[in-house]
mmCIF file of N, CA and C in Angstrom:
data_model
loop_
_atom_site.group_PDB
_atom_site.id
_atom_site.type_symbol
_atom_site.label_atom_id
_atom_site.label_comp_id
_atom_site.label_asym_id
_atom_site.label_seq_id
_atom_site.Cartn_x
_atom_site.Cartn_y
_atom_site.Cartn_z
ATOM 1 N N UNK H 29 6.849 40.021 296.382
ATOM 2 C CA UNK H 29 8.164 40.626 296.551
ATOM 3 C C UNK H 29 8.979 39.749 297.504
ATOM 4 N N UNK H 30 10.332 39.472 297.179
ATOM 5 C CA UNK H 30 11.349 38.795 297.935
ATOM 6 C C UNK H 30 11.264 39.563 299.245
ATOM 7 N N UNK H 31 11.715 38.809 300.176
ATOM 8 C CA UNK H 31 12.100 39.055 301.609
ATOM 9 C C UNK H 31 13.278 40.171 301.869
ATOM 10 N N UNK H 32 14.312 39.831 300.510
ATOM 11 C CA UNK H 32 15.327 41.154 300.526
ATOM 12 C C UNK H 32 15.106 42.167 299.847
ATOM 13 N N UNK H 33 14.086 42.199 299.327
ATOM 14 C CA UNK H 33 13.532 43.472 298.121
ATOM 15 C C UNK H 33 12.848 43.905 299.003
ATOM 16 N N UNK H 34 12.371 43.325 299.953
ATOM 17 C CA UNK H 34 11.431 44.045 301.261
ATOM 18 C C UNK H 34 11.964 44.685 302.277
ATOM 19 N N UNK H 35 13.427 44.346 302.577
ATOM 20 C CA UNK H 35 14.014 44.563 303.598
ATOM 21 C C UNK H 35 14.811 46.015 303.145
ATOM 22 N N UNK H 36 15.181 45.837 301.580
ATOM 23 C CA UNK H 36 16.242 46.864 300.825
ATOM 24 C C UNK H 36 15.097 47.921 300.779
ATOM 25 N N UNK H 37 14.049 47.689 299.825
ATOM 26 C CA UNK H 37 12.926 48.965 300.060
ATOM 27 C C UNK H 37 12.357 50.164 301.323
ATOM 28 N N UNK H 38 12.263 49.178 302.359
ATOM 29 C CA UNK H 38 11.916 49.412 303.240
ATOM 30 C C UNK H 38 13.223 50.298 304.414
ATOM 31 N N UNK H 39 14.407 49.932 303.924
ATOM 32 C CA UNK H 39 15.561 50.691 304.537
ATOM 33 C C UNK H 39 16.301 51.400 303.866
ATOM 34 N N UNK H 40 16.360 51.547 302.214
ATOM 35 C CA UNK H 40 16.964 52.917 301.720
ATOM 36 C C UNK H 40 16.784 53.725 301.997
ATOM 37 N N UNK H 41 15.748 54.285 302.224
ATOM 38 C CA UNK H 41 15.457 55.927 302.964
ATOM 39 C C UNK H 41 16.297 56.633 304.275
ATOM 40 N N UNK H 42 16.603 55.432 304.761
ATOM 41 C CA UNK H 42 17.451 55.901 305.644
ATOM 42 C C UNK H 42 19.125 55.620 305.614
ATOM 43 N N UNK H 43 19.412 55.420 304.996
ATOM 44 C CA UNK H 43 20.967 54.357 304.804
ATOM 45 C C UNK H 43 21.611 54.192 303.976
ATOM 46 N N UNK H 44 22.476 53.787 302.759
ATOM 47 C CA UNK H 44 22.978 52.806 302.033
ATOM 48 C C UNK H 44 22.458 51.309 302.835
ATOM 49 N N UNK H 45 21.924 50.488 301.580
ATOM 50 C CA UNK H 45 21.447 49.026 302.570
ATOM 51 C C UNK H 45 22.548 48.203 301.280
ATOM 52 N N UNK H 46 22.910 47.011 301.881
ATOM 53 C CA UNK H 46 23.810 46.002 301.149
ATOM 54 C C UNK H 46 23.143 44.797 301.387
ATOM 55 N N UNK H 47 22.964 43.748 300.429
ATOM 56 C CA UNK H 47 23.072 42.377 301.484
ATOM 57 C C UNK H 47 24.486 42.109 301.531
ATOM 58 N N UNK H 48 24.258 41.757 302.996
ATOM 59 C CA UNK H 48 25.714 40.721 303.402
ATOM 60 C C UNK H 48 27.231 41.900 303.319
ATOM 61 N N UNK H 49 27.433 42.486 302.579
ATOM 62 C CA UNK H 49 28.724 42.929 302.402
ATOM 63 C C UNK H 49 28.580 44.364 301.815
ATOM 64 N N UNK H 50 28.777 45.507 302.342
ATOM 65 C CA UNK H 50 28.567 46.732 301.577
ATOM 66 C C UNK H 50 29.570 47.568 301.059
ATOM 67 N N UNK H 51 29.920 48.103 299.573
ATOM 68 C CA UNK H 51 31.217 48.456 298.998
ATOM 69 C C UNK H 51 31.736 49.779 298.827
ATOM 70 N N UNK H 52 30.274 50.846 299.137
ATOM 71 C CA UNK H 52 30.426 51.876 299.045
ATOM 72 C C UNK H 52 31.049 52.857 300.320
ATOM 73 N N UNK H 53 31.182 54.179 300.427
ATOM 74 C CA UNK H 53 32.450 54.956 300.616
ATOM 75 C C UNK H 53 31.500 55.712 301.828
ATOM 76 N N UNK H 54 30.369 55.550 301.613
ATOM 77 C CA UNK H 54 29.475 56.107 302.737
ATOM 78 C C UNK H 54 29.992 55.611 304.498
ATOM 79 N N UNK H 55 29.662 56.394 305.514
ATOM 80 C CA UNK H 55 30.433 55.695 306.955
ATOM 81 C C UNK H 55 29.246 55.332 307.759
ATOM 82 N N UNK H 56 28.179 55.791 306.642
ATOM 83 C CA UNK H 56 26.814 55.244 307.902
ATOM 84 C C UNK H 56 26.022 54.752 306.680
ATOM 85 N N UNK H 57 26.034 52.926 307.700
ATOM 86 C CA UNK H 57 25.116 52.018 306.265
ATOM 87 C C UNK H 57 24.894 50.889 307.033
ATOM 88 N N UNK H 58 23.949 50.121 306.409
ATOM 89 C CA UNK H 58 23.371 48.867 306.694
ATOM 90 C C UNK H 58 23.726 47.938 305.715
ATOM 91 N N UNK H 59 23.945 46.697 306.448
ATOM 92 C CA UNK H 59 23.372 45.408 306.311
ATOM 93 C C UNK H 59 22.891 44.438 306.977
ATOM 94 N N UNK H 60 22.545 43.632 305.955
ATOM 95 C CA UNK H 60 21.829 42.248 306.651
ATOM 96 C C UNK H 60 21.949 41.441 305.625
ATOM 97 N N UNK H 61 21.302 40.167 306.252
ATOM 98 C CA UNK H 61 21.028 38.625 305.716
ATOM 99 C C UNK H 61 20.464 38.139 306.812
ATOM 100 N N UNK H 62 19.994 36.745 306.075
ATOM 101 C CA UNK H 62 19.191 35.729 306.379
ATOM 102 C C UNK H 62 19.912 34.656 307.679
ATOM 103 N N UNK H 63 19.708 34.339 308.968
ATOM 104 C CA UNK H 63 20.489 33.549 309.013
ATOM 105 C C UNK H 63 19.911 32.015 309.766
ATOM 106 N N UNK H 64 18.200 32.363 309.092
ATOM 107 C CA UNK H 64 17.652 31.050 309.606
ATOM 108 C C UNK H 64 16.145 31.327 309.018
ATOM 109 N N UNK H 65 15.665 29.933 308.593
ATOM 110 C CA UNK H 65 14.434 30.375 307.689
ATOM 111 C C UNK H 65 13.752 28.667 308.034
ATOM 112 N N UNK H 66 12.732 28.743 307.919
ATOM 113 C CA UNK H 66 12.269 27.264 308.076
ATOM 114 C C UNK H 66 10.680 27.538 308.035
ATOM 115 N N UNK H 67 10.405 26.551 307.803
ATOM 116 C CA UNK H 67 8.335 26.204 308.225
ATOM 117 C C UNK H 67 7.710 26.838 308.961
ATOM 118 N N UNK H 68 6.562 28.046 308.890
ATOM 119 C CA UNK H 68 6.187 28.447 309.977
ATOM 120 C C UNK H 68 4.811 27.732 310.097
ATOM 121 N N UNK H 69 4.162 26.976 309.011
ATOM 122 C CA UNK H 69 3.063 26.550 308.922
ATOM 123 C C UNK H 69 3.202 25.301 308.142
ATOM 124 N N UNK H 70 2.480 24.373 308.169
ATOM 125 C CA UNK H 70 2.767 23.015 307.552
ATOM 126 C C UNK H 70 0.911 22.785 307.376
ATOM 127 N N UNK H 71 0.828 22.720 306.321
ATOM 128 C CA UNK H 71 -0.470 22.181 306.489
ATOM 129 C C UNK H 71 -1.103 21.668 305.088
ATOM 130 N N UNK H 72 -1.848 19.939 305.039
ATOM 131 C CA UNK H 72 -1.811 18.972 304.202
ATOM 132 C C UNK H 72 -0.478 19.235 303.562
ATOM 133 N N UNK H 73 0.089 18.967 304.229
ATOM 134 C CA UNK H 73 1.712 18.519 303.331
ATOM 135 C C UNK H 73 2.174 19.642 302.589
ATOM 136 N N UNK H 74 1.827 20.427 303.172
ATOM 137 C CA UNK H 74 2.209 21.720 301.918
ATOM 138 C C UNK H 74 2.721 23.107 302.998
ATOM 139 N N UNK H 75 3.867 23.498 302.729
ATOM 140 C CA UNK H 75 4.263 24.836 303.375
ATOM 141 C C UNK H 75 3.297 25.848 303.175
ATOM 142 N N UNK H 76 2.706 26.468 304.014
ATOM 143 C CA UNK H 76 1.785 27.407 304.372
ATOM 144 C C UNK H 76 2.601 29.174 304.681
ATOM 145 N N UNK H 77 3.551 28.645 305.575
ATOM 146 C CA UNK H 77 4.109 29.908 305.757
ATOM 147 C C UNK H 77 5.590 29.806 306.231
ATOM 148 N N UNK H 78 6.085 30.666 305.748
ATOM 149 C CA UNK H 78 7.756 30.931 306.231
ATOM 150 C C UNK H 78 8.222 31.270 307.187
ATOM 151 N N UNK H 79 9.269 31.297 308.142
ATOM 152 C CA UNK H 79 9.746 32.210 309.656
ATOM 153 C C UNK H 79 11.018 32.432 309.135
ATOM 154 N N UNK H 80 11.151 33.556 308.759
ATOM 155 C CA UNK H 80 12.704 34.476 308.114
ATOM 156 C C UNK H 80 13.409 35.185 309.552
ATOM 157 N N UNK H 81 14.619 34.145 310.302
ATOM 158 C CA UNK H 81 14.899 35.351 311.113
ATOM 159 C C UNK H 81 16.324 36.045 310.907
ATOM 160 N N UNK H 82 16.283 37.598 310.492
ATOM 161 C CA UNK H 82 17.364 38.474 309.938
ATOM 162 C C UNK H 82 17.837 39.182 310.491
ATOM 163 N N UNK H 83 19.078 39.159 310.237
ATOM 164 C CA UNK H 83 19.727 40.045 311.133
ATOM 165 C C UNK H 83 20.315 41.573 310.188
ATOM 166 N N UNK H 84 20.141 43.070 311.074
ATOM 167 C CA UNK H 84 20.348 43.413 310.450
ATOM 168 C C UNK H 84 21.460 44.268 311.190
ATOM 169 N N UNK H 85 22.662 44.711 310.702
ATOM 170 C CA UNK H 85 23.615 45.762 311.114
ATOM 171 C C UNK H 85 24.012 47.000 310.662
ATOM 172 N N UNK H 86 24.201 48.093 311.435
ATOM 173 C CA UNK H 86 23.777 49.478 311.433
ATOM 174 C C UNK H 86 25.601 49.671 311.751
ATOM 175 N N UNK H 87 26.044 50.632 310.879
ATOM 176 C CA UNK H 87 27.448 50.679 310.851
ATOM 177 C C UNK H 87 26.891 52.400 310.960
ATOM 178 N N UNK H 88 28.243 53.341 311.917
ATOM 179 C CA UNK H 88 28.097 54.594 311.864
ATOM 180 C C UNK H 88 29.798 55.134 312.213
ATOM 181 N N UNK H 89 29.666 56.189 312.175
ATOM 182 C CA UNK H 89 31.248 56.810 312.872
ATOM 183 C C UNK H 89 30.291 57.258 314.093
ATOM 184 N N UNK H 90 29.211 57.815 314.492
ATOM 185 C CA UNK H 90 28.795 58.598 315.293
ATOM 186 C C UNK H 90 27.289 57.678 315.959
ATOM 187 N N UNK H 91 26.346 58.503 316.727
ATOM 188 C CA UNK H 91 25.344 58.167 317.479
ATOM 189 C C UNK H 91 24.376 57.380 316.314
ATOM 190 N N UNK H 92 24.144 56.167 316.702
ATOM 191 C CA UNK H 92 23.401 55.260 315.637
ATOM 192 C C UNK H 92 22.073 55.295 316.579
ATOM 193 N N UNK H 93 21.387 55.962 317.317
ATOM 194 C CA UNK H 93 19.914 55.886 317.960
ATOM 195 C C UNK H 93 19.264 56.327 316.915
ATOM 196 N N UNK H 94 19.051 57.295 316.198
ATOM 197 C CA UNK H 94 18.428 58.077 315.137
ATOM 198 C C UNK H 94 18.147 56.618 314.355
ATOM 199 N N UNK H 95 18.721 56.201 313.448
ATOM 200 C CA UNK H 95 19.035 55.353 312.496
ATOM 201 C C UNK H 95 18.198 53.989 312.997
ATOM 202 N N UNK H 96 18.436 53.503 314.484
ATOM 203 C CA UNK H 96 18.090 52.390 314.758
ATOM 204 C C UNK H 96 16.573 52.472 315.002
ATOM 205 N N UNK H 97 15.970 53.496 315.716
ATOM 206 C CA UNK H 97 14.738 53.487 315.702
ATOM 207 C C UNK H 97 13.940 53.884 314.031
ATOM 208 N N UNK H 98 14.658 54.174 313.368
ATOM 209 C CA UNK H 98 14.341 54.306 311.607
ATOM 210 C C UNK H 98 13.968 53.034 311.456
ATOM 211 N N UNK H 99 15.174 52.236 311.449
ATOM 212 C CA UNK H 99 14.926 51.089 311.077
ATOM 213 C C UNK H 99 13.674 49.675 311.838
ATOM 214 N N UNK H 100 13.849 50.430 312.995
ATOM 215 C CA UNK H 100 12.908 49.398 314.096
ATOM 216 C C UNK H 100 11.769 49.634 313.166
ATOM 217 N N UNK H 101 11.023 51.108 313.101
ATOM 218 C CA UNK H 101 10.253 51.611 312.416
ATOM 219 C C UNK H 101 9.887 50.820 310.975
ATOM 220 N N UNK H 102 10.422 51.225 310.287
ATOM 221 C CA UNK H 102 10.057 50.608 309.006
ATOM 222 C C UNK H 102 10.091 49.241 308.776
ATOM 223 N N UNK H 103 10.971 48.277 309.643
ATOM 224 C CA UNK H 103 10.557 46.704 309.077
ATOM 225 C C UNK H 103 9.265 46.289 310.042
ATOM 226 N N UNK H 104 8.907 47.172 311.078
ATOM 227 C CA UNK H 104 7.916 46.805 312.074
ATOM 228 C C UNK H 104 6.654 46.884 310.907
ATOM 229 N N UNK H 105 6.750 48.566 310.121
ATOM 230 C CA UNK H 105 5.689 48.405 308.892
ATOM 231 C C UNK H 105 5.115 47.312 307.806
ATOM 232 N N UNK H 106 6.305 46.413 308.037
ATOM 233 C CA UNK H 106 6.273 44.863 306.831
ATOM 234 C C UNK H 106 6.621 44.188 307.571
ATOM 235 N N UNK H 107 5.962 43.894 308.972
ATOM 236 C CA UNK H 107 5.391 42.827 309.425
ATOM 237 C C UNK H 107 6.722 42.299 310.345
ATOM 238 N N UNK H 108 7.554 42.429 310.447
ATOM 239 C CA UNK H 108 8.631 42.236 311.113
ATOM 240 C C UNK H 108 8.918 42.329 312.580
ATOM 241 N N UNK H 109 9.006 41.388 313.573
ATOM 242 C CA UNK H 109 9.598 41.273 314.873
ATOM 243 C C UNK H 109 10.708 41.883 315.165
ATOM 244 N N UNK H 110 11.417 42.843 316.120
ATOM 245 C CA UNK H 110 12.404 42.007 317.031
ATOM 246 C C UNK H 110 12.838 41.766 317.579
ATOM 247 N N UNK H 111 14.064 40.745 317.665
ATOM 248 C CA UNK H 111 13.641 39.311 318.702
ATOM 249 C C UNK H 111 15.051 39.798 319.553
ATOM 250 N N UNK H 112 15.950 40.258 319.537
ATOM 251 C CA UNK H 112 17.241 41.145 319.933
ATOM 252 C C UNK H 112 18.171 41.995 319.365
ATOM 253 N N UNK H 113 18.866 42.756 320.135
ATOM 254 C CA UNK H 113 20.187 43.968 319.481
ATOM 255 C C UNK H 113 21.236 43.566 320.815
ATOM 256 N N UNK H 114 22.678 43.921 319.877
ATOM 257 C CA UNK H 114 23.675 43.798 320.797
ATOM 258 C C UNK H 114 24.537 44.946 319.492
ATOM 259 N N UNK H 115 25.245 45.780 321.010
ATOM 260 C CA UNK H 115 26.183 47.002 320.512
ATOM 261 C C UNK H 115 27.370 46.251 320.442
ATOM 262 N N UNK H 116 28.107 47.167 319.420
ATOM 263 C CA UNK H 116 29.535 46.909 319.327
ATOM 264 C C UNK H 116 30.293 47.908 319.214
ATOM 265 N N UNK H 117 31.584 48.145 319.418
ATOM 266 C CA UNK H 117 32.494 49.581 318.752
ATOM 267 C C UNK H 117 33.529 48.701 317.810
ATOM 268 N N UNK H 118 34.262 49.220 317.147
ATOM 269 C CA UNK H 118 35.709 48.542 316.296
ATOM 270 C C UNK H 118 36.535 49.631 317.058
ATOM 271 N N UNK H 119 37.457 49.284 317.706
ATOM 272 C CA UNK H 119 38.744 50.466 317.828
ATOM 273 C C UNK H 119 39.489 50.628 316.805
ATOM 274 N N UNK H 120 40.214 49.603 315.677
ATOM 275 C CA UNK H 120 40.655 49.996 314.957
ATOM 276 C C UNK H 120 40.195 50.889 313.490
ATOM 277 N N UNK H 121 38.648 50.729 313.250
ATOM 278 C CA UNK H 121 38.112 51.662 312.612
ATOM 279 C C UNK H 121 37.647 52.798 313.048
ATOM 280 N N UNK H 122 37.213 53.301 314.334
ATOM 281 C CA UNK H 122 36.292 53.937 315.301
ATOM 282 C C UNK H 122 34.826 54.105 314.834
ATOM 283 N N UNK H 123 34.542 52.855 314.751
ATOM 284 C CA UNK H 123 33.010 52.489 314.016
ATOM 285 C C UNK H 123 32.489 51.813 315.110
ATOM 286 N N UNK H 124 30.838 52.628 315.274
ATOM 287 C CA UNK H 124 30.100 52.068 315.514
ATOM 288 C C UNK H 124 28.810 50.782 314.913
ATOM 289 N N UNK H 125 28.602 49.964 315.654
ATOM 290 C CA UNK H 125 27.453 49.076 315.210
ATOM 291 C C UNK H 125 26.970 48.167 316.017
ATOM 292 N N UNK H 126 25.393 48.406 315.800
ATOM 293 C CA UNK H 126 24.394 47.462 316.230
ATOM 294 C C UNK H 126 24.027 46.784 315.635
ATOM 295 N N UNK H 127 23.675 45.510 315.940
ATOM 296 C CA UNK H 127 23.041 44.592 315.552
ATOM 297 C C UNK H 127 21.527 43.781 316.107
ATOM 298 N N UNK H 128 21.011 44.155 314.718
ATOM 299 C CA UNK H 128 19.448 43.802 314.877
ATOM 300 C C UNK H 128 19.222 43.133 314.857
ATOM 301 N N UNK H 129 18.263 41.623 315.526
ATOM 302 C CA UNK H 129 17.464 40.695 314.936
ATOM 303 C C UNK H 129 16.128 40.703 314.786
ATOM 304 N N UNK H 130 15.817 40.378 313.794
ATOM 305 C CA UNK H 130 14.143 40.358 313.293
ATOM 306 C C UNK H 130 13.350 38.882 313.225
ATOM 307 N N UNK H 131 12.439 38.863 312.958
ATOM 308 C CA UNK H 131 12.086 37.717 312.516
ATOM 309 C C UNK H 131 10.536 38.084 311.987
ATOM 310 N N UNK H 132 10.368 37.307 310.672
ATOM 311 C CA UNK H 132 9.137 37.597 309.554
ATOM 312 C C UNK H 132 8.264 36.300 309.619
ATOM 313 N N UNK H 133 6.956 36.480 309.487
ATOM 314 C CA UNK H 133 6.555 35.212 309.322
ATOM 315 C C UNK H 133 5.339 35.375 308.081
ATOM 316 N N UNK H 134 6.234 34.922 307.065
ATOM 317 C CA UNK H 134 5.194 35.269 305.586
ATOM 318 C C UNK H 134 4.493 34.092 305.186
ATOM 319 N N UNK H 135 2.939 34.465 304.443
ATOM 320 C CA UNK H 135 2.634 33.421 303.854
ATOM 321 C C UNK H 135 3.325 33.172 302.550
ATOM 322 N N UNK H 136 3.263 31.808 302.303
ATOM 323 C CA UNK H 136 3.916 31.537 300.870
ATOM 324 C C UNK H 136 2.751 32.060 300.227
ATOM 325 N N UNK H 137 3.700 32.503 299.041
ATOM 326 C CA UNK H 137 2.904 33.081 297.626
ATOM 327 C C UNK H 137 2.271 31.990 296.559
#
């Protein structure tokens, strides 16, 4: 399974999840993407393993703690780090959001 089929599975239950850009009408939703991926293992010349580090963001009108420990929760289940969060507000929307970073370290398939 892809890295975003892992990430989308693993966070519908709690959310609308998007990659990158989300279109629907819902006021509490996630996304993410990729925004650094490289070699986690090198060995006889051959990639061994991946380091995926993702970021993910938690959009709400209201208290996003519920939601964020959901999510800590379930990518921690598929193997997932992470590595920092930083809050934000929008005044002109009155939206809340955090932002997650993760980081995965898979073997290649």
């Amino acid at each position: 399974m892809s890295v975003n089929s892992t990430i989308i599975n693993a966070l519908k239950p709690y959310a609308p999840v998007a990659f990158h850009h989300y279109t629907g009408s819902e006021t509490t939703y996630i996304t993410f993407f990729t925004y650094n991926e490289r070699s986690g293992l090198i060995a006889d010349d051959d990639e061994k393993s991946t380091i995926y580090s993702i970021q993910v963001d938690l959009y709400s009108k209201g208290n996003l703690e519920t939601l964020e420990q959901q999510v800590k929760d379930a990518l921690k289940e598929h193997g997932f780090r992470r590595t920092w969060a930083m809050e934000l507000y929008d005044i002109s929307t009155k939206t809340y959001r955090k932002n997650l970073s993760f980081r995965l370290n898979k073997q290649v398939e």
